[in-house]
Amino acid sequence: MSGVASLNLPVEFFPMAAGDLDAVAALEAQLQAFPWTRGNFADSLQAGHSVWVVRIGGELVGFSVVMAVLDEAHLLNIGIAPRHQGLGFGARLLRNAMECARLGGANKMFLEVRPSNARAVELYQHFGFRRIGLRKGYYPALGGREDALIFDKDLR
């Protein structure tokens, strides 16, 4: 299914289940040069993180992982299938993650993002996230390590 064709299909959000792990790990492997493993996602489920999938016409096309700590939330991972990017599905998934965190008692959300991921940086800034710091050498990269931009957003 092409991304444009998916615009006419129902978009549904579900809590991630163990049966989604293989599909989510496969999608993550398409998105990242250094992807989370199936075990990383399983650990997030086991830890009770807010872990969601988005389906379009029944097909799993995205996921988000948010860890809550007291009144704060940390967006650990989020992704949309490449053919569905740029069509607003990532924005809907991010909005869902923020709303679930807020309803769960979080007043603030934090995240890290690669400076080279301009599309994600733009999305976060569009949603009112503000850059508050830098983590040097945070991400593995083909040429060694890449820094992470730290963002936060007030959810109240």
Short mmCIF file of N, CA and C in Angstrom, two decimals:
data_model
loop_
_atom_site.label_atom_id
_atom_site.label_comp_id
_atom_site.label_asym_id
_atom_site.label_seq_id
_atom_site.Cartn_x
_atom_site.Cartn_y
_atom_site.Cartn_z
N MET A 1 0.85 -1.17 0.00
CA MET A 1 0.00 0.00 0.00
C MET A 1 0.89 1.23 0.00
N SER A 2 0.63 2.16 -0.89
CA SER A 2 1.41 3.40 -0.91
C SER A 2 0.95 4.31 0.21
N GLY A 3 1.80 5.24 0.59
CA GLY A 3 1.45 6.19 1.64
C GLY A 3 0.23 7.01 1.28
N VAL A 4 0.15 7.46 0.03
CA VAL A 4 -0.98 8.29 -0.39
C VAL A 4 -2.27 7.48 -0.35
N ALA A 5 -2.24 6.21 -0.78
CA ALA A 5 -3.42 5.37 -0.73
C ALA A 5 -3.90 5.16 0.70
N SER A 6 -2.97 5.19 1.65
CA SER A 6 -3.34 4.96 3.04
C SER A 6 -4.14 6.10 3.63
N LEU A 7 -4.16 7.25 2.97
CA LEU A 7 -4.91 8.40 3.49
C LEU A 7 -6.40 8.13 3.58
N ASN A 8 -6.89 7.17 2.81
CA ASN A 8 -8.32 6.86 2.80
C ASN A 8 -8.68 5.70 3.73
N LEU A 9 -7.71 5.14 4.42
CA LEU A 9 -7.95 3.99 5.29
C LEU A 9 -8.00 4.43 6.75
N PRO A 10 -8.66 3.63 7.60
CA PRO A 10 -8.73 3.99 9.02
C PRO A 10 -7.35 3.93 9.68
N VAL A 11 -7.07 4.94 10.51
CA VAL A 11 -5.84 5.01 11.29
C VAL A 11 -6.22 4.69 12.72
N GLU A 12 -5.59 3.64 13.29
CA GLU A 12 -5.95 3.19 14.63
C GLU A 12 -4.70 3.06 15.49
N PHE A 13 -4.84 3.44 16.76
CA PHE A 13 -3.77 3.32 17.74
C PHE A 13 -4.12 2.22 18.72
N PHE A 14 -3.14 1.36 19.01
CA PHE A 14 -3.34 0.26 19.95
C PHE A 14 -2.13 0.17 20.87
N PRO A 15 -2.34 -0.22 22.14
CA PRO A 15 -1.18 -0.56 22.97
C PRO A 15 -0.44 -1.72 22.31
N MET A 16 0.87 -1.63 22.29
CA MET A 16 1.66 -2.70 21.68
C MET A 16 1.47 -3.99 22.48
N ALA A 17 1.37 -5.08 21.78
CA ALA A 17 1.24 -6.41 22.39
C ALA A 17 2.46 -7.25 21.99
N ALA A 18 2.66 -8.34 22.72
CA ALA A 18 3.79 -9.22 22.42
C ALA A 18 3.76 -9.69 20.97
N GLY A 19 2.57 -9.88 20.43
CA GLY A 19 2.43 -10.31 19.04
C GLY A 19 2.89 -9.29 18.01
N ASP A 20 3.10 -8.05 18.45
CA ASP A 20 3.57 -6.99 17.56
C ASP A 20 5.09 -6.90 17.49
N LEU A 21 5.78 -7.57 18.40
CA LEU A 21 7.23 -7.36 18.55
C LEU A 21 8.03 -7.63 17.28
N ASP A 22 7.73 -8.69 16.57
CA ASP A 22 8.49 -8.99 15.35
C ASP A 22 8.30 -7.90 14.30
N ALA A 23 7.05 -7.46 14.10
CA ALA A 23 6.77 -6.42 13.11
C ALA A 23 7.39 -5.09 13.51
N VAL A 24 7.34 -4.75 14.78
CA VAL A 24 7.92 -3.49 15.25
C VAL A 24 9.44 -3.53 15.10
N ALA A 25 10.07 -4.63 15.47
CA ALA A 25 11.53 -4.74 15.32
C ALA A 25 11.93 -4.68 13.85
N ALA A 26 11.16 -5.29 12.97
CA ALA A 26 11.45 -5.24 11.53
C ALA A 26 11.31 -3.82 11.01
N LEU A 27 10.29 -3.10 11.45
CA LEU A 27 10.11 -1.71 11.04
C LEU A 27 11.27 -0.86 11.55
N GLU A 28 11.64 -1.03 12.81
CA GLU A 28 12.76 -0.28 13.38
C GLU A 28 14.03 -0.52 12.58
N ALA A 29 14.26 -1.76 12.13
CA ALA A 29 15.45 -2.08 11.34
C ALA A 29 15.44 -1.36 9.99
N GLN A 30 14.26 -1.06 9.46
CA GLN A 30 14.17 -0.28 8.22
C GLN A 30 14.51 1.19 8.46
N LEU A 31 14.27 1.66 9.67
CA LEU A 31 14.36 3.08 9.97
C LEU A 31 15.73 3.53 10.48
N GLN A 32 16.47 2.65 11.12
CA GLN A 32 17.69 3.05 11.83
C GLN A 32 18.90 2.23 11.38
N ALA A 33 20.03 2.90 11.28
CA ALA A 33 21.28 2.20 11.00
C ALA A 33 21.72 1.38 12.21
N PHE A 34 21.33 1.84 13.40
CA PHE A 34 21.64 1.15 14.66
C PHE A 34 20.32 0.95 15.42
N PRO A 35 19.51 -0.01 14.97
CA PRO A 35 18.15 -0.14 15.51
C PRO A 35 18.08 -0.78 16.89
N TRP A 36 16.99 -0.46 17.58
CA TRP A 36 16.63 -1.23 18.77
C TRP A 36 16.39 -2.66 18.34
N THR A 37 16.63 -3.59 19.24
CA THR A 37 16.36 -5.00 18.97
C THR A 37 14.94 -5.35 19.41
N ARG A 38 14.51 -6.52 19.00
CA ARG A 38 13.22 -7.04 19.46
C ARG A 38 13.23 -7.08 20.99
N GLY A 39 14.37 -7.46 21.56
CA GLY A 39 14.51 -7.52 23.02
C GLY A 39 14.34 -6.17 23.69
N ASN A 40 14.83 -5.10 23.05
CA ASN A 40 14.64 -3.76 23.61
C ASN A 40 13.15 -3.42 23.70
N PHE A 41 12.40 -3.73 22.66
CA PHE A 41 10.96 -3.47 22.68
C PHE A 41 10.26 -4.37 23.69
N ALA A 42 10.67 -5.63 23.77
CA ALA A 42 10.08 -6.55 24.75
C ALA A 42 10.35 -6.06 26.17
N ASP A 43 11.56 -5.56 26.41
CA ASP A 43 11.89 -5.01 27.73
C ASP A 43 11.00 -3.82 28.07
N SER A 44 10.72 -2.98 27.09
CA SER A 44 9.85 -1.82 27.32
C SER A 44 8.44 -2.27 27.68
N LEU A 45 7.95 -3.29 27.00
CA LEU A 45 6.64 -3.85 27.35
C LEU A 45 6.65 -4.38 28.77
N GLN A 46 7.68 -5.16 29.08
CA GLN A 46 7.80 -5.79 30.40
C GLN A 46 7.90 -4.74 31.51
N ALA A 47 8.58 -3.63 31.21
CA ALA A 47 8.76 -2.56 32.20
C ALA A 47 7.50 -1.73 32.41
N GLY A 48 6.50 -1.94 31.56
CA GLY A 48 5.26 -1.19 31.70
C GLY A 48 5.28 0.19 31.08
N HIS A 49 6.22 0.43 30.16
CA HIS A 49 6.25 1.71 29.47
C HIS A 49 4.99 1.86 28.63
N SER A 50 4.68 3.08 28.25
CA SER A 50 3.55 3.36 27.36
C SER A 50 4.05 3.08 25.94
N VAL A 51 3.68 1.94 25.41
CA VAL A 51 4.19 1.48 24.12
C VAL A 51 2.99 1.27 23.18
N TRP A 52 3.00 2.01 22.09
CA TRP A 52 1.85 2.02 21.17
C TRP A 52 2.27 1.67 19.76
N VAL A 53 1.33 1.13 19.01
CA VAL A 53 1.50 0.94 17.58
C VAL A 53 0.38 1.68 16.87
N VAL A 54 0.66 2.07 15.64
CA VAL A 54 -0.36 2.67 14.79
C VAL A 54 -0.53 1.75 13.59
N ARG A 55 -1.79 1.50 13.27
CA ARG A 55 -2.13 0.65 12.12
C ARG A 55 -2.97 1.47 11.15
N ILE A 56 -2.68 1.28 9.89
CA ILE A 56 -3.46 1.91 8.83
C ILE A 56 -4.05 0.79 8.00
N GLY A 57 -5.37 0.71 8.00
CA GLY A 57 -6.02 -0.38 7.29
C GLY A 57 -5.58 -1.73 7.81
N GLY A 58 -5.25 -1.82 9.10
CA GLY A 58 -4.82 -3.06 9.73
C GLY A 58 -3.33 -3.32 9.67
N GLU A 59 -2.60 -2.59 8.83
CA GLU A 59 -1.15 -2.79 8.69
C GLU A 59 -0.39 -1.96 9.72
N LEU A 60 0.53 -2.58 10.46
CA LEU A 60 1.35 -1.87 11.43
C LEU A 60 2.33 -0.99 10.68
N VAL A 61 2.24 0.33 10.91
CA VAL A 61 3.09 1.27 10.19
C VAL A 61 3.87 2.20 11.12
N GLY A 62 3.70 2.05 12.43
CA GLY A 62 4.43 2.93 13.34
C GLY A 62 4.35 2.47 14.77
N PHE A 63 5.20 3.09 15.60
CA PHE A 63 5.25 2.73 17.01
C PHE A 63 5.80 3.91 17.80
N SER A 64 5.51 3.90 19.10
CA SER A 64 6.13 4.86 20.02
C SER A 64 6.37 4.17 21.35
N VAL A 65 7.41 4.61 22.05
CA VAL A 65 7.77 4.08 23.36
C VAL A 65 8.04 5.26 24.28
N VAL A 66 7.27 5.35 25.36
CA VAL A 66 7.43 6.43 26.33
C VAL A 66 7.60 5.83 27.72
N MET A 67 8.64 6.28 28.41
CA MET A 67 8.89 5.86 29.78
C MET A 67 8.44 6.98 30.72
N ALA A 68 7.63 6.64 31.71
CA ALA A 68 7.18 7.61 32.70
C ALA A 68 8.00 7.45 33.98
N VAL A 69 8.40 8.59 34.53
CA VAL A 69 9.09 8.62 35.82
C VAL A 69 8.49 9.77 36.60
N LEU A 70 7.73 9.42 37.65
CA LEU A 70 7.03 10.40 38.46
C LEU A 70 6.16 11.28 37.55
N ASP A 71 6.41 12.58 37.51
CA ASP A 71 5.56 13.45 36.70
C ASP A 71 6.22 13.85 35.38
N GLU A 72 7.20 13.05 34.93
CA GLU A 72 7.87 13.32 33.67
C GLU A 72 7.77 12.10 32.75
N ALA A 73 7.82 12.37 31.46
CA ALA A 73 7.80 11.31 30.46
C ALA A 73 9.01 11.49 29.56
N HIS A 74 9.56 10.37 29.10
CA HIS A 74 10.72 10.39 28.21
C HIS A 74 10.36 9.60 26.96
N LEU A 75 10.31 10.29 25.82
CA LEU A 75 10.05 9.61 24.55
C LEU A 75 11.33 8.87 24.17
N LEU A 76 11.29 7.56 24.28
CA LEU A 76 12.48 6.74 24.04
C LEU A 76 12.66 6.39 22.57
N ASN A 77 11.55 6.18 21.86
CA ASN A 77 11.64 5.78 20.47
C ASN A 77 10.31 6.04 19.79
N ILE A 78 10.37 6.41 18.53
CA ILE A 78 9.17 6.63 17.73
C ILE A 78 9.55 6.43 16.28
N GLY A 79 8.65 5.85 15.51
CA GLY A 79 8.96 5.65 14.10
C GLY A 79 7.72 5.38 13.26
N ILE A 80 7.80 5.81 12.01
CA ILE A 80 6.75 5.59 11.02
C ILE A 80 7.41 4.97 9.79
N ALA A 81 6.75 3.99 9.19
CA ALA A 81 7.27 3.33 8.00
C ALA A 81 7.63 4.38 6.94
N PRO A 82 8.75 4.19 6.26
CA PRO A 82 9.20 5.20 5.29
C PRO A 82 8.14 5.62 4.27
N ARG A 83 7.36 4.70 3.76
CA ARG A 83 6.38 5.06 2.73
C ARG A 83 5.20 5.85 3.28
N HIS A 84 5.09 5.95 4.60
CA HIS A 84 4.01 6.70 5.23
C HIS A 84 4.52 8.01 5.86
N GLN A 85 5.81 8.28 5.72
CA GLN A 85 6.37 9.50 6.29
C GLN A 85 5.97 10.71 5.45
N GLY A 86 5.88 11.85 6.11
CA GLY A 86 5.55 13.09 5.41
C GLY A 86 4.07 13.28 5.13
N LEU A 87 3.24 12.40 5.69
CA LEU A 87 1.79 12.46 5.43
C LEU A 87 1.00 12.79 6.70
N GLY A 88 1.69 13.11 7.78
CA GLY A 88 1.01 13.50 9.01
C GLY A 88 0.84 12.37 10.02
N PHE A 89 1.24 11.15 9.67
CA PHE A 89 1.06 10.03 10.60
C PHE A 89 2.02 10.12 11.78
N GLY A 90 3.24 10.59 11.54
CA GLY A 90 4.19 10.78 12.64
C GLY A 90 3.68 11.83 13.63
N ALA A 91 3.07 12.88 13.10
CA ALA A 91 2.50 13.91 13.98
C ALA A 91 1.37 13.34 14.81
N ARG A 92 0.54 12.51 14.22
CA ARG A 92 -0.56 11.89 14.96
C ARG A 92 -0.02 10.95 16.03
N LEU A 93 1.03 10.22 15.71
CA LEU A 93 1.62 9.29 16.67
C LEU A 93 2.27 10.07 17.83
N LEU A 94 2.97 11.15 17.52
CA LEU A 94 3.57 11.98 18.56
C LEU A 94 2.48 12.59 19.44
N ARG A 95 1.42 13.08 18.83
CA ARG A 95 0.31 13.66 19.59
C ARG A 95 -0.29 12.60 20.53
N ASN A 96 -0.45 11.38 20.05
CA ASN A 96 -0.96 10.28 20.88
C ASN A 96 -0.02 10.01 22.05
N ALA A 97 1.29 9.98 21.79
CA ALA A 97 2.27 9.73 22.86
C ALA A 97 2.21 10.82 23.92
N MET A 98 2.11 12.08 23.49
CA MET A 98 2.04 13.19 24.44
C MET A 98 0.76 13.15 25.25
N GLU A 99 -0.35 12.85 24.60
CA GLU A 99 -1.63 12.81 25.32
C GLU A 99 -1.67 11.66 26.32
N CYS A 100 -1.17 10.49 25.94
CA CYS A 100 -1.11 9.36 26.88
C CYS A 100 -0.24 9.70 28.07
N ALA A 101 0.89 10.37 27.82
CA ALA A 101 1.78 10.76 28.91
C ALA A 101 1.08 11.76 29.83
N ARG A 102 0.41 12.73 29.24
CA ARG A 102 -0.30 13.74 30.04
C ARG A 102 -1.39 13.09 30.87
N LEU A 103 -2.17 12.22 30.26
CA LEU A 103 -3.25 11.53 30.99
C LEU A 103 -2.68 10.62 32.08
N GLY A 104 -1.45 10.15 31.90
CA GLY A 104 -0.78 9.32 32.90
C GLY A 104 -0.14 10.13 34.02
N GLY A 105 -0.27 11.44 33.97
CA GLY A 105 0.24 12.29 35.04
C GLY A 105 1.52 13.05 34.74
N ALA A 106 2.03 12.94 33.52
CA ALA A 106 3.26 13.65 33.18
C ALA A 106 2.97 15.12 32.91
N ASN A 107 3.80 15.97 33.47
CA ASN A 107 3.72 17.41 33.22
C ASN A 107 4.69 17.85 32.14
N LYS A 108 5.69 17.02 31.87
CA LYS A 108 6.74 17.40 30.93
C LYS A 108 7.20 16.16 30.19
N MET A 109 7.58 16.34 28.91
CA MET A 109 8.14 15.25 28.12
C MET A 109 9.53 15.66 27.65
N PHE A 110 10.45 14.70 27.71
CA PHE A 110 11.82 14.88 27.25
C PHE A 110 12.08 13.92 26.09
N LEU A 111 13.06 14.25 25.27
CA LEU A 111 13.50 13.35 24.20
C LEU A 111 14.89 13.75 23.76
N GLU A 112 15.56 12.80 23.11
CA GLU A 112 16.82 13.06 22.43
C GLU A 112 16.59 12.78 20.94
N VAL A 113 17.31 13.53 20.11
CA VAL A 113 17.21 13.35 18.67
C VAL A 113 18.56 13.67 18.04
N ARG A 114 18.88 12.94 16.99
CA ARG A 114 20.12 13.19 16.26
C ARG A 114 20.01 14.54 15.54
N PRO A 115 21.04 15.37 15.60
CA PRO A 115 21.01 16.62 14.83
C PRO A 115 20.84 16.36 13.32
N SER A 116 21.33 15.22 12.85
CA SER A 116 21.23 14.88 11.43
C SER A 116 19.81 14.50 11.01
N ASN A 117 18.91 14.28 11.98
CA ASN A 117 17.53 13.90 11.66
C ASN A 117 16.68 15.17 11.60
N ALA A 118 16.90 15.94 10.54
CA ALA A 118 16.25 17.25 10.39
C ALA A 118 14.73 17.14 10.39
N ARG A 119 14.20 16.10 9.78
CA ARG A 119 12.74 15.94 9.73
C ARG A 119 12.16 15.78 11.14
N ALA A 120 12.82 14.99 11.98
CA ALA A 120 12.34 14.80 13.36
C ALA A 120 12.50 16.08 14.17
N VAL A 121 13.64 16.75 14.01
CA VAL A 121 13.86 18.01 14.74
C VAL A 121 12.75 19.00 14.39
N GLU A 122 12.44 19.10 13.11
CA GLU A 122 11.38 20.02 12.67
C GLU A 122 10.02 19.62 13.26
N LEU A 123 9.72 18.33 13.29
CA LEU A 123 8.45 17.86 13.87
C LEU A 123 8.37 18.24 15.34
N TYR A 124 9.41 17.97 16.09
CA TYR A 124 9.39 18.28 17.51
C TYR A 124 9.24 19.78 17.75
N GLN A 125 9.95 20.58 16.99
CA GLN A 125 9.84 22.02 17.15
C GLN A 125 8.43 22.51 16.78
N HIS A 126 7.85 21.91 15.76
CA HIS A 126 6.48 22.25 15.36
C HIS A 126 5.51 22.01 16.52
N PHE A 127 5.75 20.99 17.31
CA PHE A 127 4.89 20.66 18.44
C PHE A 127 5.28 21.40 19.72
N GLY A 128 6.20 22.34 19.64
CA GLY A 128 6.53 23.17 20.78
C GLY A 128 7.63 22.63 21.67
N PHE A 129 8.31 21.58 21.24
CA PHE A 129 9.48 21.13 22.00
C PHE A 129 10.58 22.17 21.84
N ARG A 130 11.33 22.38 22.92
CA ARG A 130 12.42 23.34 22.86
C ARG A 130 13.73 22.65 23.23
N ARG A 131 14.77 23.06 22.56
CA ARG A 131 16.08 22.48 22.82
C ARG A 131 16.61 22.99 24.16
N ILE A 132 17.00 22.04 25.02
CA ILE A 132 17.50 22.42 26.34
C ILE A 132 18.92 21.94 26.61
N GLY A 133 19.49 21.16 25.69
CA GLY A 133 20.84 20.67 25.94
C GLY A 133 21.37 19.81 24.82
N LEU A 134 22.56 19.27 25.08
CA LEU A 134 23.27 18.43 24.12
C LEU A 134 23.96 17.31 24.87
N ARG A 135 23.83 16.10 24.36
CA ARG A 135 24.57 14.96 24.91
C ARG A 135 25.64 14.60 23.88
N LYS A 136 26.91 14.81 24.23
CA LYS A 136 28.02 14.55 23.32
C LYS A 136 28.19 13.04 23.12
N GLY A 137 28.33 12.64 21.85
CA GLY A 137 28.63 11.25 21.52
C GLY A 137 27.57 10.26 21.97
N TYR A 138 26.33 10.66 22.00
CA TYR A 138 25.24 9.85 22.55
C TYR A 138 24.87 8.65 21.66
N TYR A 139 24.81 8.89 20.36
CA TYR A 139 24.35 7.85 19.43
C TYR A 139 25.51 7.19 18.70
N PRO A 140 25.41 5.87 18.45
CA PRO A 140 26.39 5.26 17.55
C PRO A 140 26.14 5.80 16.14
N ALA A 141 27.19 5.95 15.37
CA ALA A 141 27.08 6.45 14.01
C ALA A 141 28.12 5.73 13.14
N LEU A 142 27.92 5.78 11.85
CA LEU A 142 28.82 5.09 10.94
C LEU A 142 30.26 5.58 11.10
N GLY A 143 30.44 6.86 11.41
CA GLY A 143 31.78 7.41 11.56
C GLY A 143 32.23 7.51 13.00
N GLY A 144 31.61 6.81 13.91
CA GLY A 144 31.97 6.88 15.33
C GLY A 144 30.75 7.12 16.20
N ARG A 145 30.60 8.36 16.67
CA ARG A 145 29.47 8.71 17.54
C ARG A 145 28.85 10.01 17.05
N GLU A 146 27.55 10.18 17.33
CA GLU A 146 26.84 11.42 17.00
C GLU A 146 26.22 11.98 18.27
N ASP A 147 26.25 13.30 18.37
CA ASP A 147 25.64 13.96 19.52
C ASP A 147 24.12 13.79 19.48
N ALA A 148 23.48 14.09 20.59
CA ALA A 148 22.02 14.12 20.68
C ALA A 148 21.60 15.50 21.14
N LEU A 149 20.59 16.04 20.49
CA LEU A 149 19.95 17.26 20.96
C LEU A 149 18.91 16.84 21.99
N ILE A 150 18.85 17.52 23.12
CA ILE A 150 17.86 17.23 24.15
C ILE A 150 16.75 18.28 24.05
N PHE A 151 15.52 17.80 23.98
CA PHE A 151 14.36 18.67 23.91
C PHE A 151 13.42 18.37 25.06
N ASP A 152 12.63 19.37 25.43
CA ASP A 152 11.53 19.14 26.38
C ASP A 152 10.31 19.93 25.96
N LYS A 153 9.18 19.54 26.53
CA LYS A 153 7.92 20.21 26.26
C LYS A 153 7.04 20.10 27.51
N ASP A 154 6.44 21.22 27.87
CA ASP A 154 5.46 21.23 28.96
C ASP A 154 4.17 20.63 28.43
N LEU A 155 3.64 19.64 29.11
CA LEU A 155 2.41 18.96 28.68
C LEU A 155 1.16 19.50 29.36
N ARG A 156 1.32 20.43 30.29
CA ARG A 156 0.15 20.94 31.00
C ARG A 156 -0.67 21.87 30.16
#
